[in-house]
C-alpha cells in the first residue's frame, strides 16, 4: 500500500514539476512538495495506529514503561542543568493530559537535539542549550517533545515496532530497551512533527511564555544549521520530490515562517505581555523562581 501511494505521489509530483517548468515561474525558493507529503502522511500515520491498536500489546502501560525507561536512563535531579530543565518543565506540565509526571534527562553531549520517549521522559542534549537564546525558546522545544508524548507518537511508534517484530508479550525492561533504541535512532514523520509544532505553540499560549519562542527556536536552529557541516539543508535550493518525501522533518525555514506568522497574528489580536527569559537561560534560573522585570514582551 505504501509503495502504491508513493508511486502515485511521485507521478503527480513529476507532472506538477513538468507543468510548472513550462510556466517559467519564479519564486524565492525552489518548488518543494514537503507540505503535500506532510498531508499524505496522515493516512500512513492512521494505518500505523490502527495496526498497533488491534494487537495484544495494546495493554502496554505507558506510565510503567516510562518509569523503567527513566530508571535505565538515570537522572540526577540535583545536577544544575537537570534541575534547571525540570523546573522549566514544571511550568509546562501543568497543562498535560497524560496520567504521569514528566521528567527531563540532561545529556552532556554536543548534539543539538532533543528526544521524546514514552511515559513522559524527555532527553535534552547540552548542544541544544548552547544554540538557544531564551527560556521561551527552550520552553517551545520542551513543549514540542511533550507533544510527541501527549499525541501518542512515542507509544504508537513503539507498539508498531513491537508488532513488526512480532513481540506481543515481553519483559517490560526489554521493551524499554527497544523503545529507547528505536526512538533515539528513528525520527518522527513530517506529519507528526507538524502536529508537535502545533501542540508546542498552543501550550505556550496557555503558559506565560512568549509565543514567539516557537519561531525563535526554529530561527536559532536554522542559523546553527547554516553554520554547521549540514549547511544549506534547510534552504530550498533544488527541487527534489524524493528528498521531500523521505526527509523526516519539515523544512526549518517553512516552520520558522509559519510560526512567525501565527505569533504575529496572535499579538495583533491579543496585545499582552509575555515572558522571554534570556537571562533565565543564561543564568540557568527558571522563570518560576526568578522572573526578571525587563524580560517581558512590550
mmCIF file of C-alpha atoms in Angstrom:
data_model
loop_
_atom_site.group_PDB
_atom_site.id
_atom_site.type_symbol
_atom_site.label_atom_id
_atom_site.label_comp_id
_atom_site.label_asym_id
_atom_site.label_seq_id
_atom_site.Cartn_x
_atom_site.Cartn_y
_atom_site.Cartn_z
ATOM 1 C CA UNK A 1 0.000 0.000 0.000
ATOM 2 C CA UNK A 2 2.810 2.413 0.879
ATOM 3 C CA UNK A 3 4.585 1.625 -2.388
ATOM 4 C CA UNK A 4 1.409 2.346 -4.372
ATOM 5 C CA UNK A 5 0.855 5.622 -2.514
ATOM 6 C CA UNK A 6 4.486 6.635 -3.113
ATOM 7 C CA UNK A 7 4.208 5.859 -6.840
ATOM 8 C CA UNK A 8 1.028 7.938 -7.098
ATOM 9 C CA UNK A 9 2.588 10.838 -5.206
ATOM 10 C CA UNK A 10 5.757 10.781 -7.293
ATOM 11 C CA UNK A 11 3.722 10.579 -10.513
ATOM 12 C CA UNK A 12 1.654 13.607 -9.526
ATOM 13 C CA UNK A 13 4.786 15.435 -8.369
ATOM 14 C CA UNK A 14 6.510 14.743 -11.697
ATOM 15 C CA UNK A 15 3.510 16.073 -13.605
ATOM 16 C CA UNK A 16 3.476 19.245 -11.458
ATOM 17 C CA UNK A 17 7.207 19.772 -11.997
ATOM 18 C CA UNK A 18 6.811 19.486 -15.781
ATOM 19 C CA UNK A 19 3.787 21.771 -15.753
ATOM 20 C CA UNK A 20 5.418 24.446 -13.594
ATOM 21 C CA UNK A 21 8.667 24.324 -15.539
ATOM 22 C CA UNK A 22 6.698 25.224 -18.678
ATOM 23 C CA UNK A 23 5.124 28.210 -16.894
ATOM 24 C CA UNK A 24 8.543 29.817 -16.239
ATOM 25 C CA UNK A 25 7.518 30.831 -12.721
ATOM 26 C CA UNK A 26 9.954 32.467 -10.323
ATOM 27 C CA UNK A 27 9.718 32.171 -6.528
ATOM 28 C CA UNK A 28 12.003 32.985 -3.561
ATOM 29 C CA UNK A 29 12.531 29.250 -3.085
ATOM 30 C CA UNK A 30 12.543 26.314 -5.412
ATOM 31 C CA UNK A 31 9.426 24.165 -5.557
ATOM 32 C CA UNK A 32 9.019 21.787 -2.643
ATOM 33 C CA UNK A 33 6.474 19.031 -2.153
ATOM 34 C CA UNK A 34 7.136 18.683 1.572
ATOM 35 C CA UNK A 35 3.740 20.196 2.610
ATOM 36 C CA UNK A 36 1.856 17.812 0.299
ATOM 37 C CA UNK A 37 3.777 14.822 1.634
ATOM 38 C CA UNK A 38 3.059 16.094 5.130
ATOM 39 C CA UNK A 39 -0.666 15.848 4.425
ATOM 40 C CA UNK A 40 -0.259 12.476 2.756
ATOM 41 C CA UNK A 41 1.496 11.253 5.891
ATOM 42 C CA UNK A 42 -1.779 11.452 7.794
ATOM 43 C CA UNK A 43 -3.010 8.326 6.015
ATOM 44 C CA UNK A 44 0.123 6.335 6.853
ATOM 45 C CA UNK A 45 0.043 7.524 10.462
ATOM 46 C CA UNK A 46 -3.573 6.408 10.833
ATOM 47 C CA UNK A 47 -2.751 2.974 9.381
ATOM 48 C CA UNK A 48 0.097 2.604 11.905
ATOM 49 C CA UNK A 49 -2.257 3.495 14.761
ATOM 50 C CA UNK A 50 -4.896 1.078 13.512
ATOM 51 C CA UNK A 51 -2.442 -1.832 13.294
ATOM 52 C CA UNK A 52 -0.970 -1.099 16.728
ATOM 53 C CA UNK A 53 -4.409 -0.909 18.337
ATOM 54 C CA UNK A 54 -5.650 -4.318 17.210
ATOM 55 C CA UNK A 55 -2.698 -6.197 18.668
ATOM 56 C CA UNK A 56 -2.364 -7.609 22.233
ATOM 57 C CA UNK A 57 0.369 -5.056 23.030
ATOM 58 C CA UNK A 58 -2.458 -2.543 23.478
ATOM 59 C CA UNK A 59 -2.290 -3.259 27.183
ATOM 60 C CA UNK A 60 1.220 -1.835 27.354
ATOM 61 C CA UNK A 61 1.168 0.580 30.292
ATOM 62 C CA UNK A 62 2.891 3.818 29.267
ATOM 63 C CA UNK A 63 3.338 5.016 32.846
ATOM 64 C CA UNK A 64 5.135 1.827 33.871
ATOM 65 C CA UNK A 65 7.180 1.847 30.679
ATOM 66 C CA UNK A 66 8.234 5.421 31.389
ATOM 67 C CA UNK A 67 9.339 4.504 34.914
ATOM 68 C CA UNK A 68 11.512 1.710 33.572
ATOM 69 C CA UNK A 69 12.966 3.945 30.849
ATOM 70 C CA UNK A 70 13.734 6.651 33.425
ATOM 71 C CA UNK A 71 15.484 4.092 35.640
ATOM 72 C CA UNK A 72 17.538 2.865 32.685
ATOM 73 C CA UNK A 73 18.483 6.366 31.507
ATOM 74 C CA UNK A 74 19.246 7.573 35.024
ATOM 75 C CA UNK A 75 18.527 11.066 36.312
ATOM 76 C CA UNK A 76 20.231 13.283 38.888
ATOM 77 C CA UNK A 77 17.756 15.992 39.841
ATOM 78 C CA UNK A 78 20.455 17.771 41.859
ATOM 79 C CA UNK A 79 22.711 18.322 38.841
ATOM 80 C CA UNK A 80 22.337 22.007 37.872
ATOM 81 C CA UNK A 81 21.363 21.513 34.214
ATOM 82 C CA UNK A 82 18.890 18.762 35.072
ATOM 83 C CA UNK A 83 17.423 20.790 37.935
ATOM 84 C CA UNK A 84 17.014 23.853 35.721
ATOM 85 C CA UNK A 85 15.383 21.937 32.852
ATOM 86 C CA UNK A 86 12.944 20.163 35.158
ATOM 87 C CA UNK A 87 11.986 23.452 36.791
ATOM 88 C CA UNK A 88 11.148 24.882 33.359
ATOM 89 C CA UNK A 89 9.176 21.707 32.722
ATOM 90 C CA UNK A 90 7.107 22.333 35.878
ATOM 91 C CA UNK A 91 5.591 25.423 34.284
ATOM 92 C CA UNK A 92 4.594 23.427 31.192
ATOM 93 C CA UNK A 93 3.339 20.131 32.552
ATOM 94 C CA UNK A 94 0.522 21.910 34.358
ATOM 95 C CA UNK A 95 -1.304 21.559 31.039
ATOM 96 C CA UNK A 96 -0.593 17.872 30.338
ATOM 97 C CA UNK A 97 -3.342 15.286 29.912
ATOM 98 C CA UNK A 98 -1.333 12.095 30.413
ATOM 99 C CA UNK A 99 -1.628 10.495 33.893
ATOM 100 C CA UNK A 100 2.059 10.600 34.781
ATOM 101 C CA UNK A 101 4.742 13.109 35.679
ATOM 102 C CA UNK A 102 7.210 14.295 33.059
ATOM 103 C CA UNK A 103 10.983 14.305 33.571
ATOM 104 C CA UNK A 104 13.860 15.713 31.529
ATOM 105 C CA UNK A 105 17.119 13.768 31.331
ATOM 106 C CA UNK A 106 20.103 16.009 30.560
ATOM 107 C CA UNK A 107 22.913 14.508 28.466
ATOM 108 C CA UNK A 108 26.203 16.396 28.263
ATOM 109 C CA UNK A 109 26.916 15.823 24.581
ATOM 110 C CA UNK A 110 27.314 18.388 21.810
ATOM 111 C CA UNK A 111 24.308 17.150 19.808
ATOM 112 C CA UNK A 112 21.869 19.964 19.032
ATOM 113 C CA UNK A 113 18.866 17.764 19.654
ATOM 114 C CA UNK A 114 16.117 16.558 21.985
ATOM 115 C CA UNK A 115 14.133 13.327 22.097
ATOM 116 C CA UNK A 116 10.775 12.227 23.486
ATOM 117 C CA UNK A 117 10.311 8.768 24.994
ATOM 118 C CA UNK A 118 7.128 7.064 26.249
ATOM 119 C CA UNK A 119 5.979 7.690 29.797
ATOM 120 C CA UNK A 120 6.966 11.349 29.979
ATOM 121 C CA UNK A 121 10.732 11.045 29.541
ATOM 122 C CA UNK A 122 12.390 13.810 27.515
ATOM 123 C CA UNK A 123 16.096 13.782 26.646
ATOM 124 C CA UNK A 124 17.868 17.101 26.015
ATOM 125 C CA UNK A 125 21.499 17.408 24.937
ATOM 126 C CA UNK A 126 23.820 20.192 26.082
ATOM 127 C CA UNK A 127 24.465 21.246 22.484
ATOM 128 C CA UNK A 128 20.850 22.392 22.210
ATOM 129 C CA UNK A 129 21.158 24.712 25.216
ATOM 130 C CA UNK A 130 24.159 26.424 23.609
ATOM 131 C CA UNK A 131 22.194 27.208 20.444
ATOM 132 C CA UNK A 132 19.031 28.638 22.016
ATOM 133 C CA UNK A 133 18.837 32.257 23.227
ATOM 134 C CA UNK A 134 15.989 32.363 25.733
ATOM 135 C CA UNK A 135 13.919 30.284 28.112
ATOM 136 C CA UNK A 136 10.827 30.801 25.947
ATOM 137 C CA UNK A 137 12.683 29.090 23.077
ATOM 138 C CA UNK A 138 13.666 26.264 25.429
ATOM 139 C CA UNK A 139 10.056 26.009 26.623
ATOM 140 C CA UNK A 140 8.947 25.705 22.985
ATOM 141 C CA UNK A 141 11.352 22.796 22.418
ATOM 142 C CA UNK A 142 10.256 21.052 25.618
ATOM 143 C CA UNK A 143 6.590 21.592 24.692
ATOM 144 C CA UNK A 144 7.284 20.122 21.231
ATOM 145 C CA UNK A 145 8.695 16.947 22.804
ATOM 146 C CA UNK A 146 5.757 16.823 25.210
ATOM 147 C CA UNK A 147 3.540 16.981 22.139
ATOM 148 C CA UNK A 148 5.052 13.775 20.761
ATOM 149 C CA UNK A 149 4.179 12.051 24.048
ATOM 150 C CA UNK A 150 0.760 13.642 24.596
ATOM 151 C CA UNK A 151 -0.271 12.891 20.999
ATOM 152 C CA UNK A 152 0.823 9.246 21.382
ATOM 153 C CA UNK A 153 3.523 9.426 18.694
ATOM 154 C CA UNK A 154 6.011 7.709 21.011
ATOM 155 C CA UNK A 155 3.791 4.917 22.275
ATOM 156 C CA UNK A 156 2.220 4.243 18.877
ATOM 157 C CA UNK A 157 5.700 4.053 17.333
ATOM 158 C CA UNK A 158 6.885 1.557 19.942
ATOM 159 C CA UNK A 159 3.729 -0.535 19.605
ATOM 160 C CA UNK A 160 4.112 -0.630 15.838
ATOM 161 C CA UNK A 161 7.779 -1.638 16.170
ATOM 162 C CA UNK A 162 6.802 -4.404 18.593
ATOM 163 C CA UNK A 163 4.126 -5.549 16.141
ATOM 164 C CA UNK A 164 6.619 -5.543 13.278
ATOM 165 C CA UNK A 165 8.970 -7.690 15.344
ATOM 166 C CA UNK A 166 6.010 -9.902 16.366
ATOM 167 C CA UNK A 167 6.695 -9.281 20.059
ATOM 168 C CA UNK A 168 3.308 -9.483 21.771
ATOM 169 C CA UNK A 169 4.412 -10.119 25.348
ATOM 170 C CA UNK A 170 7.846 -9.401 26.720
ATOM 171 C CA UNK A 171 9.595 -8.316 29.891
ATOM 172 C CA UNK A 172 8.934 -4.594 30.380
ATOM 173 C CA UNK A 173 12.655 -3.906 30.732
ATOM 174 C CA UNK A 174 13.317 -5.398 27.299
ATOM 175 C CA UNK A 175 10.503 -3.347 25.784
ATOM 176 C CA UNK A 176 12.020 -0.244 27.409
ATOM 177 C CA UNK A 177 15.371 -1.066 25.790
ATOM 178 C CA UNK A 178 13.660 -1.439 22.421
ATOM 179 C CA UNK A 179 11.767 1.828 22.920
ATOM 180 C CA UNK A 180 14.935 3.762 23.750
ATOM 181 C CA UNK A 181 16.906 2.259 20.862
ATOM 182 C CA UNK A 182 14.054 2.665 18.375
ATOM 183 C CA UNK A 183 13.070 6.245 19.240
ATOM 184 C CA UNK A 184 16.632 7.552 19.536
ATOM 185 C CA UNK A 185 17.501 6.002 16.181
ATOM 186 C CA UNK A 186 14.421 6.982 14.177
ATOM 187 C CA UNK A 187 12.771 10.331 13.602
ATOM 188 C CA UNK A 188 9.076 11.074 13.688
ATOM 189 C CA UNK A 189 7.276 11.750 10.411
ATOM 190 C CA UNK A 190 6.724 15.194 8.907
ATOM 191 C CA UNK A 191 3.048 14.871 9.836
ATOM 192 C CA UNK A 192 3.845 14.098 13.462
ATOM 193 C CA UNK A 193 6.462 16.861 13.632
ATOM 194 C CA UNK A 194 3.912 19.372 12.374
ATOM 195 C CA UNK A 195 1.378 18.180 14.970
ATOM 196 C CA UNK A 196 4.001 18.514 17.732
ATOM 197 C CA UNK A 197 4.830 22.031 16.477
ATOM 198 C CA UNK A 198 1.155 22.985 16.763
ATOM 199 C CA UNK A 199 0.973 21.430 20.224
ATOM 200 C CA UNK A 200 4.022 23.455 21.290
ATOM 201 C CA UNK A 201 2.514 26.728 20.080
ATOM 202 C CA UNK A 202 -0.831 26.020 21.773
ATOM 203 C CA UNK A 203 0.859 25.022 25.026
ATOM 204 C CA UNK A 204 2.870 28.258 25.078
ATOM 205 C CA UNK A 205 -0.411 30.110 24.564
ATOM 206 C CA UNK A 206 -1.665 28.563 27.805
ATOM 207 C CA UNK A 207 1.538 29.447 29.656
ATOM 208 C CA UNK A 208 3.079 32.872 30.391
ATOM 209 C CA UNK A 209 5.882 32.372 27.860
ATOM 210 C CA UNK A 210 6.359 34.475 24.731
ATOM 211 C CA UNK A 211 4.613 32.580 21.913
ATOM 212 C CA UNK A 212 7.326 33.836 19.562
ATOM 213 C CA UNK A 213 9.502 31.287 21.348
ATOM 214 C CA UNK A 214 8.420 28.643 18.823
ATOM 215 C CA UNK A 215 9.508 30.673 15.792
ATOM 216 C CA UNK A 216 12.637 31.944 17.542
ATOM 217 C CA UNK A 217 13.659 28.389 18.429
ATOM 218 C CA UNK A 218 13.384 27.467 14.744
ATOM 219 C CA UNK A 219 15.381 30.594 13.874
ATOM 220 C CA UNK A 220 18.145 29.544 16.282
ATOM 221 C CA UNK A 221 18.219 26.021 14.824
ATOM 222 C CA UNK A 222 18.135 27.399 11.279
ATOM 223 C CA UNK A 223 21.059 29.752 11.987
ATOM 224 C CA UNK A 224 23.024 26.899 13.552
ATOM 225 C CA UNK A 225 22.304 24.597 10.625
ATOM 226 C CA UNK A 226 23.545 27.198 8.136
ATOM 227 C CA UNK A 227 26.840 27.452 10.029
ATOM 228 C CA UNK A 228 27.305 23.723 10.583
ATOM 229 C CA UNK A 229 28.500 20.873 8.376
ATOM 230 C CA UNK A 230 24.871 20.487 7.273
ATOM 231 C CA UNK A 231 24.999 23.926 5.653
ATOM 232 C CA UNK A 232 22.205 24.523 3.183
ATOM 233 C CA UNK A 233 19.966 21.595 4.059
ATOM 234 C CA UNK A 234 17.275 23.894 5.409
ATOM 235 C CA UNK A 235 17.335 26.138 2.336
ATOM 236 C CA UNK A 236 15.116 25.163 -0.573
ATOM 237 C CA UNK A 237 17.554 25.437 -3.450
ATOM 238 C CA UNK A 238 16.848 22.423 -5.628
ATOM 239 C CA UNK A 239 13.503 20.837 -6.421
ATOM 240 C CA UNK A 240 13.699 17.213 -5.291
ATOM 241 C CA UNK A 241 10.392 15.393 -4.593
ATOM 242 C CA UNK A 242 12.188 12.220 -3.498
ATOM 243 C CA UNK A 243 14.172 14.193 -0.908
ATOM 244 C CA UNK A 244 10.992 15.974 0.196
ATOM 245 C CA UNK A 245 9.184 12.651 0.655
ATOM 246 C CA UNK A 246 11.868 10.859 2.647
ATOM 247 C CA UNK A 247 13.073 13.717 4.866
ATOM 248 C CA UNK A 248 11.689 13.209 8.385
ATOM 249 C CA UNK A 249 11.230 16.849 9.406
ATOM 250 C CA UNK A 250 9.530 19.753 7.624
ATOM 251 C CA UNK A 251 11.998 22.393 6.435
ATOM 252 C CA UNK A 252 13.140 24.687 9.240
ATOM 253 C CA UNK A 253 12.591 27.769 7.094
ATOM 254 C CA UNK A 254 8.970 26.740 6.483
ATOM 255 C CA UNK A 255 8.386 26.072 10.187
ATOM 256 C CA UNK A 256 10.014 29.398 11.042
ATOM 257 C CA UNK A 257 7.802 31.319 8.597
ATOM 258 C CA UNK A 258 4.639 29.511 9.677
ATOM 259 C CA UNK A 259 5.035 30.209 13.387
ATOM 260 C CA UNK A 260 6.334 33.731 12.902
ATOM 261 C CA UNK A 261 3.069 34.466 11.102
ATOM 262 C CA UNK A 262 0.999 32.705 13.790
ATOM 263 C CA UNK A 263 2.658 34.610 16.638
ATOM 264 C CA UNK A 264 2.334 37.918 14.767
ATOM 265 C CA UNK A 265 -1.400 37.296 14.312
ATOM 266 C CA UNK A 266 -1.759 36.379 17.971
ATOM 267 C CA UNK A 267 -0.128 39.559 19.265
ATOM 268 C CA UNK A 268 -2.054 41.680 16.775
ATOM 269 C CA UNK A 269 -5.338 40.313 18.104
ATOM 270 C CA UNK A 270 -4.202 39.867 21.725
ATOM 271 C CA UNK A 271 -1.779 42.619 22.764
ATOM 272 C CA UNK A 272 -0.298 41.429 26.055
ATOM 273 C CA UNK A 273 2.984 40.983 27.885
ATOM 274 C CA UNK A 274 4.594 37.553 27.853
ATOM 275 C CA UNK A 275 7.832 36.263 29.289
ATOM 276 C CA UNK A 276 11.015 35.836 27.202
ATOM 277 C CA UNK A 277 13.736 34.740 29.636
ATOM 278 C CA UNK A 278 17.104 35.482 28.015
ATOM 279 C CA UNK A 279 18.722 35.977 31.451
ATOM 280 C CA UNK A 280 16.995 32.897 32.846
ATOM 281 C CA UNK A 281 18.577 30.617 30.252
ATOM 282 C CA UNK A 282 21.964 32.287 30.619
ATOM 283 C CA UNK A 283 21.934 32.082 34.429
ATOM 284 C CA UNK A 284 20.067 28.750 34.487
ATOM 285 C CA UNK A 285 17.482 30.144 36.871
ATOM 286 C CA UNK A 286 13.926 29.315 35.785
ATOM 287 C CA UNK A 287 11.264 31.950 35.289
ATOM 288 C CA UNK A 288 9.075 30.417 38.009
ATOM 289 C CA UNK A 289 11.803 31.221 40.575
ATOM 290 C CA UNK A 290 13.434 34.331 39.069
ATOM 291 C CA UNK A 291 11.161 36.461 36.869
ATOM 292 C CA UNK A 292 13.282 39.387 35.664
ATOM 293 C CA UNK A 293 11.184 42.575 35.298
ATOM 294 C CA UNK A 294 12.796 43.522 31.974
ATOM 295 C CA UNK A 295 12.204 40.125 30.344
ATOM 296 C CA UNK A 296 8.594 40.705 29.262
ATOM 297 C CA UNK A 297 7.475 41.493 25.741
ATOM 298 C CA UNK A 298 6.437 45.086 25.046
#
